[in-house]
Amino acid sequence: MQQDLFSQNEHQSIVQLDTQAFVLKGFASAQDLQLWQLIQEVVAVSPWRQLTTPGGKKMSVRTTNCGRWGWLSDAKGYRYTAQDPLRNEPWPAMPELFSELAQDAAERAGFANFQPDACLVNSYLPGTRMGLHQDRDEANLQAPIVSVSLGLSAQFLWGGDSRNERPQRIELHHGDVVVWGGVDRLKFHGIGKILAGNHPLLGQQRINLTFRRAK
């Protein structure tokens, strides 16, 4: 169901994935250096870690968080916490540029007044994947999800209302932002693969910032 709604220029357009799901092509590109610097500042405080699923399987992506709430997964289940368990201190504050970008992207996709209080930061290397899943651990399911891609390109999987539905496969590039909510808020999605390469700013990795309203 991909449809290019309109273009500002060849690098910025909105592609409709579903009824209320959109890809904002190149939306974050102009701020990439500042975003990358802020990501490194977050990681310097709350370092990367590999989480495990409740079933004990180690996730292939490296993860950290910033904002009032951070998303965790371990033997106790999926949940949000106010403190980084590695440091027993609050997660780093969400940089103002992060929240502004998320709010602007959400509004551009038709979701006004988005106020993210959690930012999950994932680092993908070539060979890492993320299976089809729903973002349903949030107390507020009325707010959209805003997902920012930086670095290496990735194959994004956009599924349906069940894990068994065959997903669309959309190639996301540096600076692309995916926004979904409303009737599509609980659609299954994932990352099929990371395309090999060496990005001039981030090197051999893809960074994903996922903004949510957790509480």
PDB file of N, CA and C in Angstrom, residues 65 71 80 94 114-120 122 133-135 137-138 143-146 185 189 210-215:
ATOM      1  N   ASN A  65      18.741   3.790  26.554  1.00  0.00           N
ATOM      2  CA  ASN A  65      17.555   4.636  26.596  1.00  0.00           C
ATOM      3  C   ASN A  65      17.900   6.032  27.074  1.00  0.00           C
ATOM      4  N   TRP A  71      12.985   1.492  28.262  1.00  0.00           N
ATOM      5  CA  TRP A  71      12.393   0.174  28.004  1.00  0.00           C
ATOM      6  C   TRP A  71      13.405  -0.919  28.286  1.00  0.00           C
ATOM      7  N   TYR A  80       8.809  -0.755  31.322  1.00  0.00           N
ATOM      8  CA  TYR A  80       9.515   0.517  31.406  1.00  0.00           C
ATOM      9  C   TYR A  80       9.958   0.746  32.845  1.00  0.00           C
ATOM     10  N   MET A  94      16.217  13.198  28.014  1.00  0.00           N
ATOM     11  CA  MET A  94      16.065  13.224  26.568  1.00  0.00           C
ATOM     12  C   MET A  94      16.527  14.584  26.036  1.00  0.00           C
ATOM     13  N   PHE A 114       2.175  15.440  20.182  1.00  0.00           N
ATOM     14  CA  PHE A 114       2.902  14.267  20.684  1.00  0.00           C
ATOM     15  C   PHE A 114       3.947  14.725  21.691  1.00  0.00           C
ATOM     16  N   GLN A 115       3.942  14.103  22.875  1.00  0.00           N
ATOM     17  CA  GLN A 115       4.891  14.440  23.940  1.00  0.00           C
ATOM     18  C   GLN A 115       5.623  13.170  24.370  1.00  0.00           C
ATOM     19  N   PRO A 116       6.720  12.811  23.704  1.00  0.00           N
ATOM     20  CA  PRO A 116       7.418  11.575  24.061  1.00  0.00           C
ATOM     21  C   PRO A 116       8.080  11.678  25.424  1.00  0.00           C
ATOM     22  N   ASP A 117       7.997  10.608  26.203  1.00  0.00           N
ATOM     23  CA  ASP A 117       8.688  10.566  27.484  1.00  0.00           C
ATOM     24  C   ASP A 117       9.699   9.418  27.538  1.00  0.00           C
ATOM     25  N   ALA A 118       9.881   8.722  26.418  1.00  0.00           N
ATOM     26  CA  ALA A 118      10.842   7.615  26.345  1.00  0.00           C
ATOM     27  C   ALA A 118      11.453   7.569  24.960  1.00  0.00           C
ATOM     28  N   CYS A 119      12.747   7.320  24.907  1.00  0.00           N
ATOM     29  CA  CYS A 119      13.445   7.129  23.639  1.00  0.00           C
ATOM     30  C   CYS A 119      14.324   5.894  23.759  1.00  0.00           C
ATOM     31  N   LEU A 120      13.948   4.836  23.046  1.00  0.00           N
ATOM     32  CA  LEU A 120      14.748   3.627  22.970  1.00  0.00           C
ATOM     33  C   LEU A 120      15.778   3.809  21.862  1.00  0.00           C
ATOM     34  N   ASN A 122      18.636   1.950  19.663  1.00  0.00           N
ATOM     35  CA  ASN A 122      19.149   0.642  19.265  1.00  0.00           C
ATOM     36  C   ASN A 122      20.288   0.799  18.269  1.00  0.00           C
ATOM     37  N   HIS A 133       7.079  -7.648  15.760  1.00  0.00           N
ATOM     38  CA  HIS A 133       6.594  -7.440  17.121  1.00  0.00           C
ATOM     39  C   HIS A 133       5.652  -6.236  17.141  1.00  0.00           C
ATOM     40  N   GLN A 134       4.954  -6.076  18.228  1.00  0.00           N
ATOM     41  CA  GLN A 134       4.116  -4.902  18.467  1.00  0.00           C
ATOM     42  C   GLN A 134       4.728  -4.070  19.586  1.00  0.00           C
ATOM     43  N   ASP A 135       4.545  -2.762  19.523  1.00  0.00           N
ATOM     44  CA  ASP A 135       4.899  -1.889  20.639  1.00  0.00           C
ATOM     45  C   ASP A 135       3.643  -1.734  21.487  1.00  0.00           C
ATOM     46  N   ASP A 137       3.789  -2.147  25.211  1.00  0.00           N
ATOM     47  CA  ASP A 137       4.110  -2.067  26.638  1.00  0.00           C
ATOM     48  C   ASP A 137       3.821  -0.686  27.222  1.00  0.00           C
ATOM     49  N   GLU A 138       3.332   0.212  26.376  1.00  0.00           N
ATOM     50  CA  GLU A 138       3.068   1.578  26.816  1.00  0.00           C
ATOM     51  C   GLU A 138       1.686   1.681  27.452  1.00  0.00           C
ATOM     52  N   ALA A 143      -1.013   7.617  21.741  1.00  0.00           N
ATOM     53  CA  ALA A 143       0.089   8.378  21.145  1.00  0.00           C
ATOM     54  C   ALA A 143       0.765   7.555  20.049  1.00  0.00           C
ATOM     55  N   PRO A 144       1.314   8.202  19.022  1.00  0.00           N
ATOM     56  CA  PRO A 144       1.986   7.469  17.941  1.00  0.00           C
ATOM     57  C   PRO A 144       3.377   6.996  18.340  1.00  0.00           C
ATOM     58  N   ILE A 145       3.967   6.227  17.458  1.00  0.00           N
ATOM     59  CA  ILE A 145       5.371   5.830  17.548  1.00  0.00           C
ATOM     60  C   ILE A 145       6.135   6.613  16.485  1.00  0.00           C
ATOM     61  N   VAL A 146       7.290   7.145  16.846  1.00  0.00           N
ATOM     62  CA  VAL A 146       8.157   7.847  15.892  1.00  0.00           C
ATOM     63  C   VAL A 146       9.509   7.145  15.894  1.00  0.00           C
ATOM     64  N   ARG A 185      -1.647   1.647  15.266  1.00  0.00           N
ATOM     65  CA  ARG A 185      -0.724   1.740  16.406  1.00  0.00           C
ATOM     66  C   ARG A 185      -0.150   0.384  16.821  1.00  0.00           C
ATOM     67  N   HIS A 189       5.717  -5.046  13.244  1.00  0.00           N
ATOM     68  CA  HIS A 189       6.788  -4.454  12.452  1.00  0.00           C
ATOM     69  C   HIS A 189       8.117  -5.033  12.924  1.00  0.00           C
ATOM     70  N   THR A 210      13.657   5.293  18.758  1.00  0.00           N
ATOM     71  CA  THR A 210      12.213   5.065  18.784  1.00  0.00           C
ATOM     72  C   THR A 210      11.612   5.867  19.934  1.00  0.00           C
ATOM     73  N   PHE A 211      10.762   6.834  19.566  1.00  0.00           N
ATOM     74  CA  PHE A 211      10.131   7.707  20.556  1.00  0.00           C
ATOM     75  C   PHE A 211       8.723   7.210  20.860  1.00  0.00           C
ATOM     76  N   ARG A 212       8.395   7.177  22.145  1.00  0.00           N
ATOM     77  CA  ARG A 212       7.101   6.688  22.596  1.00  0.00           C
ATOM     78  C   ARG A 212       6.586   7.518  23.756  1.00  0.00           C
ATOM     79  N   ARG A 213       5.300   7.434  23.965  1.00  0.00           N
ATOM     80  CA  ARG A 213       4.686   7.966  25.191  1.00  0.00           C
ATOM     81  C   ARG A 213       4.416   6.770  26.068  1.00  0.00           C
ATOM     82  N   ALA A 214       5.303   6.551  27.046  1.00  0.00           N
ATOM     83  CA  ALA A 214       5.232   5.319  27.853  1.00  0.00           C
ATOM     84  C   ALA A 214       4.157   5.384  28.921  1.00  0.00           C
ATOM     85  N   LYS A 215       4.002   6.539  29.538  1.00  0.00           N
ATOM     86  CA  LYS A 215       3.089   6.655  30.684  1.00  0.00           C
ATOM     87  C   LYS A 215       2.079   7.784  30.474  1.00  0.00           C
TER      88      LYS A 215
END
